[in-house]
PDB file of C-alpha atoms in Angstrom:
ATOM      1  CA  MET A   6       5.817 -16.219  16.158  1.00 64.00           C
ATOM      2  CA  THR A   7       6.202 -15.821  12.416  1.00 87.00           C
ATOM      3  CA  ALA A   8       6.261 -12.314  11.014  1.00 94.00           C
ATOM      4  CA  ARG A   9       3.284 -11.494   8.797  1.00 97.00           C
ATOM      5  CA  ILE A  10       4.128  -9.510   5.687  1.00 98.00           C
ATOM      6  CA  GLY A  11       1.321  -8.119   3.554  1.00 98.00           C
ATOM      7  CA  VAL A  12       1.424  -7.640  -0.217  1.00 98.00           C
ATOM      8  CA  VAL A  13      -1.137  -5.303  -1.746  1.00 98.00           C
ATOM      9  CA  THR A  14      -3.010  -6.157  -4.940  1.00 98.00           C
ATOM     10  CA  PHE A  15      -4.406  -3.173  -6.840  1.00 98.00           C
ATOM     11  CA  PRO A  16      -6.192  -3.591 -10.179  1.00 97.00           C
ATOM     12  CA  GLY A  17      -3.219  -3.778 -12.554  1.00 97.00           C
ATOM     13  CA  THR A  18      -0.679  -5.079 -10.034  1.00 98.00           C
ATOM     14  CA  LEU A  19       1.461  -7.775 -11.690  1.00 97.00           C
ATOM     15  CA  ASP A  20       4.134  -8.813  -9.224  1.00 98.00           C
ATOM     16  CA  ASP A  21       2.066  -9.553  -6.126  1.00 98.00           C
ATOM     17  CA  GLN A  22       2.469 -13.334  -6.497  1.00 98.00           C
ATOM     18  CA  ASP A  23       6.243 -13.064  -6.897  1.00 97.00           C
ATOM     19  CA  SER A  24       6.376 -10.813  -3.855  1.00 98.00           C
ATOM     20  CA  LEU A  25       4.273 -13.224  -1.787  1.00 98.00           C
ATOM     21  CA  ARG A  26       6.594 -16.052  -2.869  1.00 97.00           C
ATOM     22  CA  ALA A  27       9.675 -14.024  -1.917  1.00 97.00           C
ATOM     23  CA  VAL A  28       8.196 -13.386   1.523  1.00 97.00           C
ATOM     24  CA  ARG A  29       7.521 -17.102   1.952  1.00 97.00           C
ATOM     25  CA  LEU A  30      11.001 -18.122   0.740  1.00 96.00           C
ATOM     26  CA  ALA A  31      12.526 -15.752   3.286  1.00 96.00           C
ATOM     27  CA  GLY A  32      10.601 -17.556   6.027  1.00 95.00           C
ATOM     28  CA  ALA A  33       7.816 -15.111   6.805  1.00 96.00           C
ATOM     29  CA  GLU A  34       4.064 -15.560   6.480  1.00 97.00           C
ATOM     30  CA  PRO A  35       2.747 -13.928   3.282  1.00 98.00           C
ATOM     31  CA  VAL A  36      -0.619 -12.154   3.587  1.00 98.00           C
ATOM     32  CA  SER A  37      -2.602 -10.907   0.578  1.00 98.00           C
ATOM     33  CA  LEU A  38      -4.084  -7.426   0.969  1.00 98.00           C
ATOM     34  CA  TRP A  39      -6.782  -5.970  -1.285  1.00 98.00           C
ATOM     35  CA  HIS A  40      -6.796  -2.340  -2.428  1.00 97.00           C
ATOM     36  CA  ARG A  41     -10.389  -1.701  -1.385  1.00 97.00           C
ATOM     37  CA  ASP A  42      -9.900  -2.909   2.197  1.00 97.00           C
ATOM     38  CA  LYS A  43      -8.737  -0.504   4.835  1.00 97.00           C
ATOM     39  CA  ASP A  44      -7.901  -3.454   7.063  1.00 96.00           C
ATOM     40  CA  LEU A  45      -4.261  -4.576   7.028  1.00 97.00           C
ATOM     41  CA  LYS A  46      -5.037  -7.954   8.661  1.00 97.00           C
ATOM     42  CA  GLN A  47      -2.543  -7.277  11.442  1.00 96.00           C
ATOM     43  CA  VAL A  48       0.520  -7.533   9.237  1.00 98.00           C
ATOM     44  CA  ASP A  49       3.889  -6.408  10.578  1.00 97.00           C
ATOM     45  CA  ALA A  50       5.094  -4.934   7.283  1.00 98.00           C
ATOM     46  CA  VAL A  51       3.794  -4.231   3.778  1.00 98.00           C
ATOM     47  CA  VAL A  52       5.175  -4.682   0.265  1.00 98.00           C
ATOM     48  CA  LEU A  53       3.740  -2.570  -2.548  1.00 98.00           C
ATOM     49  CA  ALA A  54       4.461  -4.717  -5.587  1.00 98.00           C
ATOM     50  CA  GLY A  55       5.182  -3.786  -9.186  1.00 97.00           C
ATOM     51  CA  GLY A  56       2.788  -3.509 -12.086  1.00 96.00           C
ATOM     52  CA  PHE A  57       0.498  -0.820 -13.444  1.00 96.00           C
ATOM     53  CA  SER A  58      -1.945  -0.090 -10.650  1.00 95.00           C
ATOM     54  CA  TYR A  59      -5.176   1.494 -11.931  1.00 95.00           C
ATOM     55  CA  GLY A  60      -3.581   1.359 -15.381  1.00 93.00           C
ATOM     56  CA  ASP A  61      -1.102   4.107 -14.446  1.00 93.00           C
ATOM     57  CA  TYR A  62      -3.792   6.510 -15.655  1.00 93.00           C
ATOM     58  CA  LEU A  63      -3.140  10.169 -14.805  1.00 94.00           C
ATOM     59  CA  ARG A  64       0.382   9.385 -13.475  1.00 95.00           C
ATOM     60  CA  ALA A  65       1.966   6.147 -12.295  1.00 95.00           C
ATOM     61  CA  GLY A  66       0.789   5.547  -8.733  1.00 95.00           C
ATOM     62  CA  ALA A  67      -1.382   8.679  -8.565  1.00 95.00           C
ATOM     63  CA  ILE A  68      -4.767   6.984  -8.317  1.00 96.00           C
ATOM     64  CA  SER A  69      -3.576   4.147  -6.065  1.00 96.00           C
ATOM     65  CA  ARG A  70      -2.388   6.667  -3.544  1.00 95.00           C
ATOM     66  CA  PHE A  71      -6.037   7.485  -2.765  1.00 95.00           C
ATOM     67  CA  SER A  72      -7.183   3.856  -2.411  1.00 96.00           C
ATOM     68  CA  PRO A  73      -8.678   2.743   0.940  1.00 97.00           C
ATOM     69  CA  VAL A  74      -5.742   0.421   1.701  1.00 98.00           C
ATOM     70  CA  MET A  75      -3.242   3.227   1.132  1.00 98.00           C
ATOM     71  CA  GLU A  76      -5.019   5.497   3.602  1.00 97.00           C
ATOM     72  CA  THR A  77      -4.227   2.972   6.324  1.00 98.00           C
ATOM     73  CA  ILE A  78      -0.740   2.206   5.007  1.00 98.00           C
ATOM     74  CA  ILE A  79       0.202   5.895   4.897  1.00 98.00           C
ATOM     75  CA  ASP A  80      -0.861   6.333   8.541  1.00 98.00           C
ATOM     76  CA  GLN A  81       0.921   3.155   9.658  1.00 98.00           C
ATOM     77  CA  ALA A  82       4.083   3.967   7.679  1.00 98.00           C
ATOM     78  CA  ARG A  83       4.241   7.380   9.353  1.00 98.00           C
ATOM     79  CA  ALA A  84       3.926   5.550  12.677  1.00 98.00           C
ATOM     80  CA  GLY A  85       6.895   3.320  11.830  1.00 97.00           C
ATOM     81  CA  MET A  86       5.542   0.246  10.032  1.00 98.00           C
ATOM     82  CA  PRO A  87       8.055  -1.024   7.460  1.00 98.00           C
ATOM     83  CA  VAL A  88       6.900  -0.528   3.857  1.00 98.00           C
ATOM     84  CA  LEU A  89       8.791  -1.598   0.735  1.00 98.00           C
ATOM     85  CA  GLY A  90       7.707  -0.147  -2.608  1.00 98.00           C
ATOM     86  CA  ILE A  91       9.028  -1.945  -5.668  1.00 98.00           C
ATOM     87  CA  CYS A  92       8.733  -0.223  -9.072  1.00 98.00           C
ATOM     88  CA  ASN A  93       5.050   0.782  -9.231  1.00 98.00           C
ATOM     89  CA  GLY A  94       5.142   0.573  -5.436  1.00 98.00           C
ATOM     90  CA  PHE A  95       7.986   3.124  -5.408  1.00 98.00           C
ATOM     91  CA  GLN A  96       5.863   5.365  -7.646  1.00 98.00           C
ATOM     92  CA  ILE A  97       2.955   5.022  -5.187  1.00 98.00           C
ATOM     93  CA  LEU A  98       5.261   5.938  -2.280  1.00 98.00           C
ATOM     94  CA  THR A  99       6.415   9.160  -3.974  1.00 98.00           C
ATOM     95  CA  GLU A 100       2.840  10.058  -4.940  1.00 97.00           C
ATOM     96  CA  SER A 101       1.887   9.449  -1.283  1.00 97.00           C
ATOM     97  CA  HIS A 102       4.709  11.771  -0.160  1.00 97.00           C
ATOM     98  CA  LEU A 103       6.045   9.009   2.075  1.00 98.00           C
ATOM     99  CA  LEU A 104       9.205   9.400  -0.010  1.00 98.00           C
ATOM    100  CA  PRO A 105      10.362  12.675  -1.594  1.00 98.00           C
ATOM    101  CA  GLY A 106      10.684  13.383  -5.312  1.00 98.00           C
ATOM    102  CA  ALA A 107       8.730  11.958  -8.228  1.00 98.00           C
ATOM    103  CA  MET A 108       8.953   9.305 -10.941  1.00 97.00           C
ATOM    104  CA  LEU A 109       8.776  10.286 -14.605  1.00 97.00           C
ATOM    105  CA  ARG A 110       8.806   8.618 -18.031  1.00 96.00           C
ATOM    106  CA  ASN A 111      12.228   7.125 -18.870  1.00 97.00           C
ATOM    107  CA  ASN A 112      14.428   9.707 -20.619  1.00 96.00           C
ATOM    108  CA  HIS A 113      14.619   7.530 -23.773  1.00 96.00           C
ATOM    109  CA  LEU A 114      10.820   6.970 -23.747  1.00 95.00           C
ATOM    110  CA  HIS A 115      11.149   3.187 -24.108  1.00 96.00           C
ATOM    111  CA  PHE A 116      10.013   0.440 -21.793  1.00 97.00           C
ATOM    112  CA  ILE A 117      13.167  -1.165 -20.449  1.00 96.00           C
ATOM    113  CA  CYS A 118      13.748  -4.715 -19.240  1.00 97.00           C
ATOM    114  CA  ARG A 119      17.229  -5.848 -18.244  1.00 96.00           C
ATOM    115  CA  GLU A 120      19.459  -7.304 -15.579  1.00 96.00           C
ATOM    116  CA  GLN A 121      20.624  -4.268 -13.617  1.00 97.00           C
ATOM    117  CA  LYS A 122      23.643  -3.891 -11.412  1.00 98.00           C
ATOM    118  CA  LEU A 123      23.121  -1.815  -8.261  1.00 98.00           C
ATOM    119  CA  ARG A 124      25.193  -0.654  -5.344  1.00 98.00           C
ATOM    120  CA  VAL A 125      23.566  -0.931  -1.935  1.00 98.00           C
ATOM    121  CA  GLU A 126      24.387   2.438  -0.376  1.00 98.00           C
ATOM    122  CA  THR A 127      22.999   1.848   3.097  1.00 97.00           C
ATOM    123  CA  SER A 128      22.269  -1.108   5.312  1.00 97.00           C
ATOM    124  CA  ARG A 129      20.553   1.137   7.859  1.00 96.00           C
ATOM    125  CA  THR A 130      17.002   0.502   6.663  1.00 97.00           C
ATOM    126  CA  ALA A 131      14.428  -2.104   7.620  1.00 96.00           C
ATOM    127  CA  TRP A 132      14.804  -3.714   4.174  1.00 98.00           C
ATOM    128  CA  THR A 133      18.583  -3.613   3.629  1.00 97.00           C
ATOM    129  CA  ALA A 134      20.112  -4.733   6.935  1.00 97.00           C
ATOM    130  CA  ASP A 135      21.252  -8.051   5.432  1.00 97.00           C
ATOM    131  CA  TYR A 136      23.371  -6.269   2.825  1.00 98.00           C
ATOM    132  CA  THR A 137      26.658  -4.524   3.449  1.00 97.00           C
ATOM    133  CA  GLU A 138      27.252  -0.931   2.482  1.00 97.00           C
ATOM    134  CA  GLY A 139      28.821  -0.770  -0.955  1.00 97.00           C
ATOM    135  CA  GLN A 140      27.710  -4.294  -1.836  1.00 98.00           C
ATOM    136  CA  GLU A 141      27.006  -4.788  -5.532  1.00 98.00           C
ATOM    137  CA  ILE A 142      23.921  -6.769  -6.455  1.00 98.00           C
ATOM    138  CA  GLN A 143      22.258  -7.626  -9.743  1.00 97.00           C
ATOM    139  CA  ILE A 144      18.470  -7.852 -10.019  1.00 97.00           C
ATOM    140  CA  PRO A 145      15.953  -7.400 -12.856  1.00 97.00           C
ATOM    141  CA  LEU A 146      14.671  -3.975 -13.857  1.00 97.00           C
ATOM    142  CA  LYS A 147      11.545  -3.418 -15.963  1.00 97.00           C
ATOM    143  CA  ASN A 148       9.685  -0.167 -16.237  1.00 96.00           C
ATOM    144  CA  MET A 149       8.380   2.683 -18.337  1.00 96.00           C
ATOM    145  CA  ASP A 150       8.339   5.435 -15.709  1.00 96.00           C
ATOM    146  CA  GLY A 151      11.579   4.927 -13.818  1.00 97.00           C
ATOM    147  CA  ARG A 152      13.261   8.336 -13.978  1.00 98.00           C
ATOM    148  CA  TYR A 153      13.711   9.583 -10.425  1.00 98.00           C
ATOM    149  CA  VAL A 154      13.668  13.358 -10.082  1.00 98.00           C
ATOM    150  CA  ALA A 155      13.741  15.763  -7.149  1.00 97.00           C
ATOM    151  CA  ASP A 156      14.999  19.311  -6.824  1.00 95.00           C
ATOM    152  CA  GLU A 157      18.644  19.958  -5.945  1.00 96.00           C
ATOM    153  CA  ARG A 158      17.850  20.764  -2.337  1.00 97.00           C
ATOM    154  CA  VAL A 159      16.082  17.424  -1.813  1.00 98.00           C
ATOM    155  CA  LEU A 160      18.831  15.514  -3.639  1.00 98.00           C
ATOM    156  CA  ASP A 161      21.519  17.153  -1.475  1.00 98.00           C
ATOM    157  CA  GLU A 162      19.506  16.345   1.638  1.00 98.00           C
ATOM    158  CA  LEU A 163      19.112  12.689   0.614  1.00 98.00           C
ATOM    159  CA  GLU A 164      22.869  12.406  -0.004  1.00 98.00           C
ATOM    160  CA  ALA A 165      23.809  14.194   3.224  1.00 98.00           C
ATOM    161  CA  GLU A 166      21.513  12.029   5.338  1.00 98.00           C
ATOM    162  CA  GLY A 167      22.580   8.768   3.661  1.00 97.00           C
ATOM    163  CA  ARG A 168      19.089   8.198   2.294  1.00 98.00           C
ATOM    164  CA  VAL A 169      20.089   7.228  -1.227  1.00 98.00           C
ATOM    165  CA  ALA A 170      19.593   3.516  -0.642  1.00 98.00           C
ATOM    166  CA  PHE A 171      20.586   2.167  -4.085  1.00 98.00           C
ATOM    167  CA  ARG A 172      22.423   3.533  -7.086  1.00 98.00           C
ATOM    168  CA  TYR A 173      22.587   2.220 -10.645  1.00 98.00           C
ATOM    169  CA  LEU A 174      26.028   0.888 -11.529  1.00 98.00           C
ATOM    170  CA  ASP A 175      27.683   0.894 -14.980  1.00 97.00           C
ATOM    171  CA  PHE A 176      24.509   2.080 -16.753  1.00 97.00           C
ATOM    172  CA  ASN A 177      21.783   4.547 -15.878  1.00 98.00           C
ATOM    173  CA  PRO A 178      18.729   2.923 -17.470  1.00 97.00           C
ATOM    174  CA  ASN A 179      16.256   5.788 -17.300  1.00 97.00           C
ATOM    175  CA  GLY A 180      17.917   9.147 -16.663  1.00 97.00           C
ATOM    176  CA  SER A 181      17.375   9.102 -12.904  1.00 98.00           C
ATOM    177  CA  LEU A 182      19.134  12.035 -11.271  1.00 98.00           C
ATOM    178  CA  ARG A 183      22.446  11.141  -9.593  1.00 98.00           C
ATOM    179  CA  ASP A 184      21.944   7.499 -10.706  1.00 98.00           C
ATOM    180  CA  ILE A 185      19.410   7.003  -7.915  1.00 98.00           C
ATOM    181  CA  ALA A 186      17.662   3.620  -8.059  1.00 98.00           C
ATOM    182  CA  GLY A 187      16.071   3.726  -4.618  1.00 98.00           C
ATOM    183  CA  ILE A 188      15.705   5.860  -1.509  1.00 98.00           C
ATOM    184  CA  THR A 189      14.545   5.614   2.077  1.00 98.00           C
ATOM    185  CA  ASN A 190      12.681   7.940   4.424  1.00 98.00           C
ATOM    186  CA  ALA A 191      14.497   9.482   7.381  1.00 98.00           C
ATOM    187  CA  ALA A 192      13.363   6.749   9.789  1.00 97.00           C
ATOM    188  CA  GLY A 193      14.501   3.939   7.454  1.00 97.00           C
ATOM    189  CA  ASN A 194      11.203   2.044   7.601  1.00 98.00           C
ATOM    190  CA  VAL A 195       9.982   3.136   4.170  1.00 98.00           C
ATOM    191  CA  VAL A 196      12.109   2.102   1.183  1.00 98.00           C
ATOM    192  CA  GLY A 197      11.357   2.429  -2.526  1.00 98.00           C
ATOM    193  CA  LEU A 198      13.322   1.214  -5.536  1.00 98.00           C
ATOM    194  CA  MET A 199      12.709   0.688  -9.239  1.00 98.00           C
ATOM    195  CA  PRO A 200      14.447  -2.683  -9.822  1.00 98.00           C
ATOM    196  CA  HIS A 201      12.753  -5.900  -8.702  1.00 98.00           C
ATOM    197  CA  PRO A 202      14.339  -7.896  -5.865  1.00 98.00           C
ATOM    198  CA  GLU A 203      11.326 -10.253  -5.761  1.00 97.00           C
ATOM    199  CA  HIS A 204      12.290 -11.559  -9.224  1.00 97.00           C
ATOM    200  CA  ALA A 205      15.707 -12.710  -7.983  1.00 97.00           C
ATOM    201  CA  VAL A 206      15.003 -14.988  -5.043  1.00 97.00           C
ATOM    202  CA  GLU A 207      15.110 -18.481  -6.571  1.00 95.00           C
ATOM    203  CA  PRO A 208      18.144 -20.098  -8.208  1.00 93.00           C
ATOM    204  CA  LEU A 209      16.022 -21.883 -10.801  1.00 90.00           C
ATOM    205  CA  ILE A 210      14.481 -18.682 -12.172  1.00 85.00           C
ATOM    206  CA  GLY A 211      16.028 -16.052 -14.423  1.00 82.00           C
ATOM    207  CA  THR A 212      19.791 -15.753 -14.247  1.00 85.00           C
ATOM    208  CA  GLY A 213      19.934 -17.993 -11.191  1.00 90.00           C
ATOM    209  CA  ARG A 214      21.009 -15.150  -8.953  1.00 95.00           C
ATOM    210  CA  THR A 215      19.248 -14.717  -5.617  1.00 97.00           C
ATOM    211  CA  ASP A 216      20.555 -11.224  -4.897  1.00 97.00           C
ATOM    212  CA  GLY A 217      17.058  -9.973  -4.101  1.00 97.00           C
ATOM    213  CA  LEU A 218      16.382 -12.313  -1.208  1.00 97.00           C
ATOM    214  CA  GLY A 219      18.243 -10.044   1.225  1.00 97.00           C
ATOM    215  CA  PHE A 220      15.376  -7.543   1.196  1.00 98.00           C
ATOM    216  CA  PHE A 221      12.991 -10.116   2.578  1.00 97.00           C
ATOM    217  CA  THR A 222      15.412 -11.692   5.047  1.00 96.00           C
ATOM    218  CA  SER A 223      16.342  -8.183   6.288  1.00 96.00           C
ATOM    219  CA  ILE A 224      12.775  -7.336   7.204  1.00 95.00           C
ATOM    220  CA  LEU A 225      12.194 -10.722   8.739  1.00 92.00           C
ATOM    221  CA  LYS A 226      15.243 -10.312  10.961  1.00 89.00           C
ATOM    222  CA  LYS A 227      14.114  -6.836  11.976  1.00 89.00           C
ATOM    223  CA  LEU A 228      10.624  -8.013  12.870  1.00 89.00           C
ATOM    224  CA  VAL A 229      11.798 -11.044  14.786  1.00 83.00           C
ATOM    225  CA  ASN A 230      14.661  -9.288  16.625  1.00 73.00           C
ATOM    226  CA  PRO A 231      13.645  -5.631  16.564  1.00 67.00           C
TER     227      PRO A 231
ATOM    228  CA  MET B  25     -23.200  23.633 -17.350  1.00 84.00           C
ATOM    229  CA  ALA B  26     -19.992  25.579 -17.071  1.00 92.00           C
ATOM    230  CA  ARG B  27     -16.599  24.343 -18.138  1.00 96.00           C
ATOM    231  CA  VAL B  28     -13.473  24.755 -16.052  1.00 97.00           C
ATOM    232  CA  VAL B  29     -10.133  23.896 -17.627  1.00 98.00           C
ATOM    233  CA  VAL B  30      -7.102  22.748 -15.666  1.00 98.00           C
ATOM    234  CA  ASP B  31      -3.850  22.909 -17.643  1.00 98.00           C
ATOM    235  CA  VAL B  32      -0.990  20.881 -16.189  1.00 98.00           C
ATOM    236  CA  MET B  33       2.594  21.372 -17.377  1.00 98.00           C
ATOM    237  CA  LEU B  34       5.912  19.920 -16.259  1.00 97.00           C
ATOM    238  CA  LYS B  35       7.900  22.538 -14.381  1.00 97.00           C
ATOM    239  CA  PRO B  36      10.389  24.337 -16.653  1.00 96.00           C
ATOM    240  CA  GLU B  37      13.421  22.722 -15.009  1.00 95.00           C
ATOM    241  CA  ILE B  38      12.127  19.163 -15.504  1.00 95.00           C
ATOM    242  CA  LEU B  39      13.409  17.360 -18.609  1.00 95.00           C
ATOM    243  CA  ASP B  40      10.525  16.600 -21.005  1.00 96.00           C
ATOM    244  CA  PRO B  41      11.702  13.846 -23.372  1.00 96.00           C
ATOM    245  CA  GLN B  42       8.217  13.511 -24.904  1.00 95.00           C
ATOM    246  CA  GLY B  43       8.229  17.180 -25.902  1.00 96.00           C
ATOM    247  CA  GLN B  44      11.777  16.778 -27.233  1.00 96.00           C
ATOM    248  CA  ALA B  45      10.787  13.772 -29.344  1.00 95.00           C
ATOM    249  CA  VAL B  46       7.947  15.780 -30.872  1.00 96.00           C
ATOM    250  CA  GLN B  47      10.254  18.730 -31.496  1.00 96.00           C
ATOM    251  CA  ARG B  48      12.833  16.508 -33.216  1.00 94.00           C
ATOM    252  CA  ALA B  49      10.154  15.096 -35.513  1.00 95.00           C
ATOM    253  CA  LEU B  50       8.957  18.496 -36.702  1.00 96.00           C
ATOM    254  CA  PRO B  51      11.705  19.387 -39.221  1.00 95.00           C
ATOM    255  CA  ARG B  52      11.435  15.878 -40.663  1.00 94.00           C
ATOM    256  CA  LEU B  53       7.774  16.604 -41.358  1.00 95.00           C
ATOM    257  CA  GLY B  54       8.556  19.949 -42.937  1.00 96.00           C
ATOM    258  CA  PHE B  55       7.618  22.143 -39.959  1.00 96.00           C
ATOM    259  CA  ASP B  56      10.587  24.433 -39.404  1.00 95.00           C
ATOM    260  CA  GLY B  57      11.315  27.179 -36.931  1.00 95.00           C
ATOM    261  CA  ILE B  58      10.097  25.530 -33.703  1.00 96.00           C
ATOM    262  CA  ALA B  59      12.848  25.944 -31.129  1.00 94.00           C
ATOM    263  CA  ASP B  60      11.277  23.914 -28.322  1.00 96.00           C
ATOM    264  CA  VAL B  61       8.221  21.791 -27.536  1.00 97.00           C
ATOM    265  CA  ARG B  62       6.887  20.863 -24.112  1.00 97.00           C
ATOM    266  CA  GLN B  63       3.969  18.517 -23.697  1.00 96.00           C
ATOM    267  CA  GLY B  64       1.347  18.922 -20.998  1.00 97.00           C
ATOM    268  CA  LYS B  65      -2.110  17.742 -19.991  1.00 97.00           C
ATOM    269  CA  ARG B  66      -5.457  19.509 -20.222  1.00 98.00           C
ATOM    270  CA  PHE B  67      -8.431  18.526 -18.075  1.00 98.00           C
ATOM    271  CA  GLU B  68     -11.876  19.812 -19.062  1.00 97.00           C
ATOM    272  CA  LEU B  69     -14.270  19.711 -16.128  1.00 97.00           C
ATOM    273  CA  GLU B  70     -17.990  20.108 -16.786  1.00 96.00           C
ATOM    274  CA  VAL B  71     -19.341  21.615 -13.596  1.00 96.00           C
ATOM    275  CA  GLU B  72     -22.924  21.230 -12.438  1.00 94.00           C
ATOM    276  CA  GLY B  73     -24.433  24.543 -11.376  1.00 91.00           C
ATOM    277  CA  PRO B  74     -22.744  27.920 -11.220  1.00 92.00           C
ATOM    278  CA  VAL B  75     -18.970  28.253 -10.878  1.00 94.00           C
ATOM    279  CA  ASP B  76     -18.564  30.441  -7.839  1.00 94.00           C
ATOM    280  CA  GLU B  77     -15.609  31.106  -5.577  1.00 95.00           C
ATOM    281  CA  ALA B  78     -16.263  28.011  -3.489  1.00 96.00           C
ATOM    282  CA  VAL B  79     -16.401  25.724  -6.540  1.00 96.00           C
ATOM    283  CA  LEU B  80     -13.206  27.225  -7.911  1.00 97.00           C
ATOM    284  CA  ALA B  81     -11.517  26.752  -4.570  1.00 97.00           C
ATOM    285  CA  ARG B  82     -12.518  23.057  -4.594  1.00 97.00           C
ATOM    286  CA  ILE B  83     -11.211  22.639  -8.151  1.00 98.00           C
ATOM    287  CA  HIS B  84      -7.962  24.311  -7.151  1.00 98.00           C
ATOM    288  CA  GLU B  85      -7.650  21.844  -4.293  1.00 98.00           C
ATOM    289  CA  MET B  86      -8.452  18.964  -6.665  1.00 97.00           C
ATOM    290  CA  ALA B  87      -5.751  20.105  -9.069  1.00 98.00           C
ATOM    291  CA  GLU B  88      -3.209  20.514  -6.307  1.00 97.00           C
ATOM    292  CA  THR B  89      -3.794  17.147  -4.633  1.00 96.00           C
ATOM    293  CA  PHE B  90      -4.669  14.939  -7.599  1.00 97.00           C
ATOM    294  CA  LEU B  91      -4.642  16.272 -11.161  1.00 98.00           C
ATOM    295  CA  ALA B  92      -1.118  17.675 -10.848  1.00 98.00           C
ATOM    296  CA  ASN B  93       1.863  16.390  -8.916  1.00 97.00           C
ATOM    297  CA  THR B  94       3.242  19.685  -7.680  1.00 97.00           C
ATOM    298  CA  VAL B  95       6.655  18.140  -7.085  1.00 96.00           C
ATOM    299  CA  ILE B  96       7.152  18.123 -10.862  1.00 97.00           C
ATOM    300  CA  GLU B  97       4.196  19.972 -12.390  1.00 98.00           C
ATOM    301  CA  ASP B  98       2.593  23.426 -12.402  1.00 98.00           C
ATOM    302  CA  PHE B  99      -1.089  23.979 -13.108  1.00 98.00           C
ATOM    303  CA  VAL B 100      -3.471  26.759 -14.127  1.00 98.00           C
ATOM    304  CA  VAL B 101      -7.244  26.802 -13.521  1.00 98.00           C
ATOM    305  CA  LYS B 102      -9.381  28.705 -16.032  1.00 96.00           C
ATOM    306  CA  VAL B 103     -13.143  29.169 -16.363  1.00 96.00           C
ATOM    307  CA  GLU B 104     -14.359  28.857 -19.972  1.00 92.00           C
ATOM    308  CA  SER B 105     -17.492  30.750 -20.833  1.00 72.00           C
TER     309      SER B 105
END
């Protein structure tokens, strides 16, 4: 049976189609989910895609967190369903307290859009199993509110438990503390990151790199051979 | 109708580049002597009916769960007469 992976569309989501395509290219069945529906259509995992959900009014991800679909996703994620939050999705995951810390305006106050080098710090999550620890990948980054912050105690805890999933290499694009680009929850089913793996899955698009495909093949492998 | 104000500010230890950008612009505009600027948010809530303890408690809850992100922000609730 093919794994069903849902991608949520909020008003203002931009990268849902790219995420659905990435899911399909990895070999899973993409399922569109709508922010006003509580029903997850029996998906096995969920991707919260990038964009500016609800216009990023109040704070990025703050209003989305209270949407009907997120009520169900928060419950399911706590029960172990894999959830990947990309960019705005990462912001929604911190606002939902599924991941610790918070996302703030970039330290230089500019929107940034670039090819970003990352180090994969852990392969022990549902979304990174197809990478090796220490592997360097390059995927696009584009955001306004990408500065990851948390207090020292939380940062130390993340480091000690191996929950810093990705770190920026060569260049910290937004002032994120300890060069953190992405983190995971303790169980490893919830992962959030600022750069966009779904924009690097086809050789004909962008720089031709497909470094992002591993996210989607990782989850597929986990769902098929749990 | 009564007005309740919720002021939200970044916690002191959180870097505020927006406040810094404003502060850096001040001398250029001829406003000297400002050592630091931090930028926050103010919510003005027009409340139907009297503002009693229960209403204030609800507004406090609203501020804590939604208007402010208490991971990075502090807030103050004030009743304006």
